[in-house]
XYZ file of N, CA and C in Angstrom:
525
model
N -165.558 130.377 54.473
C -165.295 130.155 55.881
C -164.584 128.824 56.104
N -165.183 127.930 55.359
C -164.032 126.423 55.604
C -162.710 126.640 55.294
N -162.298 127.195 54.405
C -160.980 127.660 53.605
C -160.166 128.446 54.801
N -161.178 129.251 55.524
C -160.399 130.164 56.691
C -160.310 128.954 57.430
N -160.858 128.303 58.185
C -160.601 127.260 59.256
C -159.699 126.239 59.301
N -159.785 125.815 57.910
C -158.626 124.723 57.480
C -157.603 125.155 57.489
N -157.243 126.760 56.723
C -156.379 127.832 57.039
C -155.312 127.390 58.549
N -156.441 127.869 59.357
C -156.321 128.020 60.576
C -155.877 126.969 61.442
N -156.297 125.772 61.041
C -155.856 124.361 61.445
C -154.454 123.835 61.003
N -154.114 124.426 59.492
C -152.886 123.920 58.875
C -152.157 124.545 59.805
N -152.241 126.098 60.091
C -150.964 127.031 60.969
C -150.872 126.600 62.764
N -152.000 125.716 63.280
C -151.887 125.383 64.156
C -150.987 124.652 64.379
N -150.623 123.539 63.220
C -150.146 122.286 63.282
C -148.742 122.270 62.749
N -148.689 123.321 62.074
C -147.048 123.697 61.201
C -146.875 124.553 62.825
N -147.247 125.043 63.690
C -146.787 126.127 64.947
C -146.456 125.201 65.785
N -147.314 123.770 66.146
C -146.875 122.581 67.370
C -145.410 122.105 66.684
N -145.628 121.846 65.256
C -144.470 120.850 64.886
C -143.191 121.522 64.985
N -142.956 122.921 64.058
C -142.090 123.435 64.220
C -141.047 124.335 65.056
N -142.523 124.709 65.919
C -142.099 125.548 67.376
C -142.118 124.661 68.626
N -142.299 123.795 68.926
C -142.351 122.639 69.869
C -142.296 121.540 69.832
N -142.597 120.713 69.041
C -142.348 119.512 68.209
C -140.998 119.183 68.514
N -140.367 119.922 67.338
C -138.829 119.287 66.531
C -138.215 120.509 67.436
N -137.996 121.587 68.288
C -137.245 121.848 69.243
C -137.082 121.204 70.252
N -138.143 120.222 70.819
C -138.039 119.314 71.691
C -137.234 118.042 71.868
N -137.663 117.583 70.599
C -137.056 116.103 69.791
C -135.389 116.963 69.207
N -134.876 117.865 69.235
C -133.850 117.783 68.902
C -132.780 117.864 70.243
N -133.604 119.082 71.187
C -133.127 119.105 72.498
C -132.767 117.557 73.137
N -134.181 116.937 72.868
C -133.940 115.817 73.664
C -132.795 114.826 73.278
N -132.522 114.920 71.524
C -131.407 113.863 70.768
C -130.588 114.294 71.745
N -130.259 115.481 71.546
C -128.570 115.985 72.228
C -128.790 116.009 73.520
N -129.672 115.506 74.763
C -129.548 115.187 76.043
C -129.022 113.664 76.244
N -129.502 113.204 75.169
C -129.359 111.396 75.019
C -128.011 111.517 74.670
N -127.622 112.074 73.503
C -126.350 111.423 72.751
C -124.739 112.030 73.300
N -125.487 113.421 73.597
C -124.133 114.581 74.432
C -124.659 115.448 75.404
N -125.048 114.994 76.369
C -125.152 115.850 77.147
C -124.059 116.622 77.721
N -123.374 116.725 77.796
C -122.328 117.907 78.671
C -122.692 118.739 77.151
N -122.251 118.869 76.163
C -122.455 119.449 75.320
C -123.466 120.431 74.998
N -124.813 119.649 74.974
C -126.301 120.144 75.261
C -126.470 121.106 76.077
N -125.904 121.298 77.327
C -126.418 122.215 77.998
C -125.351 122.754 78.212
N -124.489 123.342 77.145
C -123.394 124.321 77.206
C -122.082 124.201 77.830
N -121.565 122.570 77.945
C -119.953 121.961 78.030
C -120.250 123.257 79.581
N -120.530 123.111 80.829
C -121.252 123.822 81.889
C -119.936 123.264 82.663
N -118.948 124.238 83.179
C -117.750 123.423 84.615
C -118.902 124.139 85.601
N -118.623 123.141 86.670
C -119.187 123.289 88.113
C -118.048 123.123 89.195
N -118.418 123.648 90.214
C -117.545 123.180 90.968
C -117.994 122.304 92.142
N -116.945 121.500 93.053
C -117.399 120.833 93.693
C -118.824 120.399 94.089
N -119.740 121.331 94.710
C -120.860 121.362 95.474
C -121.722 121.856 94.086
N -121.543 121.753 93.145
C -122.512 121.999 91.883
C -122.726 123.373 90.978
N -122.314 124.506 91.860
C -122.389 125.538 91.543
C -121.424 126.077 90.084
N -122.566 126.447 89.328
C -121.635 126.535 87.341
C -120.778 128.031 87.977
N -119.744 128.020 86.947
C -118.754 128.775 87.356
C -117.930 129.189 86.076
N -118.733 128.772 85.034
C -118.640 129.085 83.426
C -119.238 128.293 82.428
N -118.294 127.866 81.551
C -118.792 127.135 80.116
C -117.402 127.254 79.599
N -117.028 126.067 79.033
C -115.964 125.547 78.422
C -116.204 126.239 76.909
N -117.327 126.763 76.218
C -117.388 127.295 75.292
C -116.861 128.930 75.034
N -117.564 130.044 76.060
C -117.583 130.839 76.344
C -116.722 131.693 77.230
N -115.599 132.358 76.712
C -114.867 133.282 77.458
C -115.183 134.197 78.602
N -114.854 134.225 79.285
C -114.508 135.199 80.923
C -113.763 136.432 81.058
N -114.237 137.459 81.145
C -113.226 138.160 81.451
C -112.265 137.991 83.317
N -110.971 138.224 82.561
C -109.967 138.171 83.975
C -108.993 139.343 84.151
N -109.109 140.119 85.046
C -108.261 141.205 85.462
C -107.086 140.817 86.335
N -107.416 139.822 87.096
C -106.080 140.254 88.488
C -104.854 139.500 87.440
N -103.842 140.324 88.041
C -102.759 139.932 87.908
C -103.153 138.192 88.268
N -103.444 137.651 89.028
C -103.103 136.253 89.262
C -103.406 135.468 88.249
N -104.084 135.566 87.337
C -104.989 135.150 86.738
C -104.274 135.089 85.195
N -104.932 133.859 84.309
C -104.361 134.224 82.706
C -105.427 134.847 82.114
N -105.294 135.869 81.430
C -105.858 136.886 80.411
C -106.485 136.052 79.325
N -107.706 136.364 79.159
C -108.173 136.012 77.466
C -107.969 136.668 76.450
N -108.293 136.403 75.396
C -108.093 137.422 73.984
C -108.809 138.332 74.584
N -108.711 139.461 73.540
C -109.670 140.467 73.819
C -110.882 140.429 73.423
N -112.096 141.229 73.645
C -113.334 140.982 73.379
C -114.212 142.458 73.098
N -114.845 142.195 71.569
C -114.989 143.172 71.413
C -116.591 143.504 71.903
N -117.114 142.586 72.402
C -118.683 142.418 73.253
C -118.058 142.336 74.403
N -117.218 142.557 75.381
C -116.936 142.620 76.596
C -117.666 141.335 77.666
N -117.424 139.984 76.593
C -117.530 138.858 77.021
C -119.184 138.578 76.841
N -119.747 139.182 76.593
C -121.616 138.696 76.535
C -121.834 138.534 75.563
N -122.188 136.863 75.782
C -122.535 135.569 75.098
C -123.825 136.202 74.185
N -124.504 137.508 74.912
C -125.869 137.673 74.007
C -125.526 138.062 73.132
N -124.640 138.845 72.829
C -123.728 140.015 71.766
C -122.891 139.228 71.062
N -122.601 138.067 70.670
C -121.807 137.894 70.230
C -121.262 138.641 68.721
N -120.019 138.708 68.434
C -119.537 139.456 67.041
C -118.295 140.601 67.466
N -117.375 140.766 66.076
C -116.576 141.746 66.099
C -116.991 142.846 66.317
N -115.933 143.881 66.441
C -115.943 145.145 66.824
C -116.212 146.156 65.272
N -115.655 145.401 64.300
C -116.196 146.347 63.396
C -115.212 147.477 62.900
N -114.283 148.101 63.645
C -113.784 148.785 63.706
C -112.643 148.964 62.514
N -112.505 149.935 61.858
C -111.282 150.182 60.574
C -110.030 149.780 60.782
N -109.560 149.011 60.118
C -108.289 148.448 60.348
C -107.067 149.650 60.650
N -107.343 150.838 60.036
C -106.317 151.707 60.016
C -107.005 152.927 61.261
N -107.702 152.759 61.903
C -108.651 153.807 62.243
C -108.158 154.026 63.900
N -108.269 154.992 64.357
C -107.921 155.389 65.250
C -108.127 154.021 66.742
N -109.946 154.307 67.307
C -110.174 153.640 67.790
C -109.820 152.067 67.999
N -109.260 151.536 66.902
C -108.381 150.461 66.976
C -107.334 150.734 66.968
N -106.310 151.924 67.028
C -105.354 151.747 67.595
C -105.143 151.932 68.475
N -105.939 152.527 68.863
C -105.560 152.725 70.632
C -105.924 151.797 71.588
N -106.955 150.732 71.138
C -107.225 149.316 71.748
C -105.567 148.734 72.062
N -105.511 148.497 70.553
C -104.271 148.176 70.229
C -103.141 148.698 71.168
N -102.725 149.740 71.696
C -101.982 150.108 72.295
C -102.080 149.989 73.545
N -103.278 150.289 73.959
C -103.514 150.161 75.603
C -103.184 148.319 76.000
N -103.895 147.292 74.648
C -103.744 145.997 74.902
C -101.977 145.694 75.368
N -101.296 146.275 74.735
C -99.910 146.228 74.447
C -98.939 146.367 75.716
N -99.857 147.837 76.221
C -99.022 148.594 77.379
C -99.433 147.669 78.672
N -100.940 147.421 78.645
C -100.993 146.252 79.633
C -100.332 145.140 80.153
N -99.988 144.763 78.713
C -98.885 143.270 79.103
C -97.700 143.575 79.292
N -97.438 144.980 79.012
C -95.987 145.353 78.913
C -94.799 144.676 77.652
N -95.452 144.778 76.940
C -95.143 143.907 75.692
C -93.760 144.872 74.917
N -92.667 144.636 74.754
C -91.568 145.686 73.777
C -91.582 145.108 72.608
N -90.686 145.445 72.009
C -89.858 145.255 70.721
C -88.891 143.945 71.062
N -88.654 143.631 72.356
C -87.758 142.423 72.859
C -88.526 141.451 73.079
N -89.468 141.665 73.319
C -90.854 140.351 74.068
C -91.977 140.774 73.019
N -92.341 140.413 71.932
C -93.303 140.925 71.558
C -94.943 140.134 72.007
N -95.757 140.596 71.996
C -97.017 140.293 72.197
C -97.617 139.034 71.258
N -98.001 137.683 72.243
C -98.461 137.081 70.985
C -100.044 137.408 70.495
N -100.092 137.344 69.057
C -101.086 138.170 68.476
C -102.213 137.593 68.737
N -102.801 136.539 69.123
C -104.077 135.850 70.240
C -104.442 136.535 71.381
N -103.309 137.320 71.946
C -103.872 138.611 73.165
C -103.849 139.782 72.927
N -103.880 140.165 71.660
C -103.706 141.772 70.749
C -104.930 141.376 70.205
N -105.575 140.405 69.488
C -106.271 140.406 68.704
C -107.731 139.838 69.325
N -108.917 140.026 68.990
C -110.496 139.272 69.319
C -110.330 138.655 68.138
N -111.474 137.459 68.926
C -112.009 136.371 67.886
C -112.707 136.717 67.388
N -113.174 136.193 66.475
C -114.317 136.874 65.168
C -115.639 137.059 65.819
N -115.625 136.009 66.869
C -117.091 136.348 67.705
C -117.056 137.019 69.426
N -115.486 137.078 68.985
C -115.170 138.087 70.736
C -115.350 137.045 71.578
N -115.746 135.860 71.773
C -116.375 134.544 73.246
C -115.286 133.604 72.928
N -114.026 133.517 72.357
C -113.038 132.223 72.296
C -112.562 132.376 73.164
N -112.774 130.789 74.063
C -112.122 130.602 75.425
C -111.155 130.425 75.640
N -110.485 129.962 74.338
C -108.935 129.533 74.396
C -107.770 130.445 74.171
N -106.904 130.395 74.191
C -105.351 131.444 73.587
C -104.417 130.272 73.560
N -103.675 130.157 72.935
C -102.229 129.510 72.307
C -101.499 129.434 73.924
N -100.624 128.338 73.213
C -99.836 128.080 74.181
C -98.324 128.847 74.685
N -98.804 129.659 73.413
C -97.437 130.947 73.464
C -98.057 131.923 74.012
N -98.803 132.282 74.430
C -100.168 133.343 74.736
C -100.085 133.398 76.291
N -100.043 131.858 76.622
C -99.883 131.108 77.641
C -98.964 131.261 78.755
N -97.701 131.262 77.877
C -96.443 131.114 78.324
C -96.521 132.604 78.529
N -96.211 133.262 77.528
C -95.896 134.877 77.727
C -96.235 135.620 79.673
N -97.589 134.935 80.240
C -98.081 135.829 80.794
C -97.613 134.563 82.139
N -96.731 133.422 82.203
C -96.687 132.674 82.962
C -95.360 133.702 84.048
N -94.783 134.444 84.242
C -94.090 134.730 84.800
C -94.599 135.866 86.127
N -95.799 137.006 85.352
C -96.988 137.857 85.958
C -97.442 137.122 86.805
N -98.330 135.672 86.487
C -99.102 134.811 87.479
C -98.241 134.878 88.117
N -96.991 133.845 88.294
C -96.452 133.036 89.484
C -95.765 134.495 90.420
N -95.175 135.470 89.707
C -94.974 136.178 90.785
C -96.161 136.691 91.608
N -97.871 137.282 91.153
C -98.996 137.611 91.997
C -99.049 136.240 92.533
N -98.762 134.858 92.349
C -99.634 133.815 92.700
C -98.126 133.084 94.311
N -97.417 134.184 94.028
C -95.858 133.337 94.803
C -95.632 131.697 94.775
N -95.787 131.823 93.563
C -95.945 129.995 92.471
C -94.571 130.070 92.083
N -93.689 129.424 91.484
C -92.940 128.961 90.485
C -93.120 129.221 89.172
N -92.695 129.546 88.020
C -93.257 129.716 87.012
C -93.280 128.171 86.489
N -92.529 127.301 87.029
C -92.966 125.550 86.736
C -94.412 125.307 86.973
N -94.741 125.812 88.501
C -96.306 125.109 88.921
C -97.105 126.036 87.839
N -96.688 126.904 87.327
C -98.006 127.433 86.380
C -97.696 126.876 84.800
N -96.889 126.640 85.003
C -96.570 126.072 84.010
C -97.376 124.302 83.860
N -97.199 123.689 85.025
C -97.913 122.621 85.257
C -99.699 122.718 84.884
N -99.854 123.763 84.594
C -101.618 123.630 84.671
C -101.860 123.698 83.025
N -101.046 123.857 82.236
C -101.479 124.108 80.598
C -101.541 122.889 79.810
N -100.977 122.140 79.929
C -101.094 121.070 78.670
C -100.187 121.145 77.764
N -100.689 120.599 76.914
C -100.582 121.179 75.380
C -101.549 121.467 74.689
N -100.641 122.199 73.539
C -102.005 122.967 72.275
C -102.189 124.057 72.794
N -103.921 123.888 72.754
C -104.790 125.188 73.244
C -104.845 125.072 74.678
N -105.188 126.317 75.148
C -105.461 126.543 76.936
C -106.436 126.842 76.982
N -107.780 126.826 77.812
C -109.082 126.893 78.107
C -108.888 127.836 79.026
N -108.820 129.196 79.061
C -108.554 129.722 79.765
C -108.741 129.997 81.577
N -110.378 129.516 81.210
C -110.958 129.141 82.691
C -110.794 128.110 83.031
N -110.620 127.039 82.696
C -109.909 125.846 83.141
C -108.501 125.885 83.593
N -108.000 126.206 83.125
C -106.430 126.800 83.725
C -106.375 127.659 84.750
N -107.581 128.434 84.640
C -107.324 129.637 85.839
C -108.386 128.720 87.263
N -108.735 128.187 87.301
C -109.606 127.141 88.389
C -108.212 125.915 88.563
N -107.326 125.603 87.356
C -106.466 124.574 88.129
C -105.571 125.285 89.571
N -104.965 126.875 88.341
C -104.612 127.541 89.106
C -104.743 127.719 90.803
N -106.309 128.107 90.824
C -106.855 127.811 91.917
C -106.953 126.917 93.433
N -106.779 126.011 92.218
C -106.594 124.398 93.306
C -105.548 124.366 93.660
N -104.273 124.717 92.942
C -103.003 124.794 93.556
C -102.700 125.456 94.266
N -102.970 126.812 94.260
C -102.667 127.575 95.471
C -103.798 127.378 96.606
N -104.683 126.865 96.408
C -105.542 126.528 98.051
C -104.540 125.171 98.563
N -104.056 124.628 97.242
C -103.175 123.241 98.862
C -101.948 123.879 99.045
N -101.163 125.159 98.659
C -100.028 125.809 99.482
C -99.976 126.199 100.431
């Protein structure tokens, strides 16, 4: 019976340390050292309200808007992972095709392969700056922008997709 109790005392104490303990003390390092980070790089807007994660991809339909890669979890962060699907196999080609016909992509303009293709975990927020460009002409005509002012919201490099599509935003509320 002591052997059971001591038992019982060791698993108490390996259950505080490891299940509450050191999840706490690590949470807490990364509130101290990075917080924006810690609680998921979180955009808000004005009045506080979250409105994504700088980590985590969005899906975007309207024309006004820039497109993310594709996603083979249909953007949920719980799901993350590929689609799985046979490289030669039907069901991916017809992703493939419908992705294509969407953008209206030819043999003259081809598709850059960051909006044909998912990320390995389907949630990359970003697309290329050719990715970028491609779809800058769609916006400004839904957005009756310039393709300059949309052009004005990218940077360089990578594009954050929801960050771009909220600069977006701001610009056409002061037109």
């Amino acid at each position: 019976m002591k052997l059971f109790i001591a038992s019982i005392r060791i698993l108490a104490a390996a259950f505080v340390v490891c299940c509450i303990a050191y999840p706490l003390a690590v949470w807490g390092f990364g509130r101290v050292v990075a917080p924006d980070s810690a609680e998921g790089r979180l955009i808000r807007t004005a009045d506080g309200t979250v409105v994504g994660s700088r980590l985590i991809a969005q899906a975007f339909a309207s024309p006004r808007y820039f497109w993310p890669r594709p996603s083979a979890v249909d953007y949920n962060a719980a799901g993350a992972g590929g689609s799985n699907l046979n490289p030669s196999g039907e069901k991916l080609r017809a992703r493939g095709e419908e992705i294509v016909a969407r953008y209206g992509a030819t043999p003259e303009r081809p598709l850059p392969a960051d909006l044909a293709t998912a990320s390995g975990a389907g949630l990359d927020p970003h697309i290329s700056r050719e990715a970028a460009d491609y779809q800058v002409e769609r916006i400004a005509a839904a957005r009756g922008l310039s393709p300059e002012q949309v052009r004005g919201v990218l940077g360089s490099g990578l594009v954050n997709v929801l960050e771009a599509n909220l600069a977006l935003d701001a610009i056409s509320s002061r037109e």
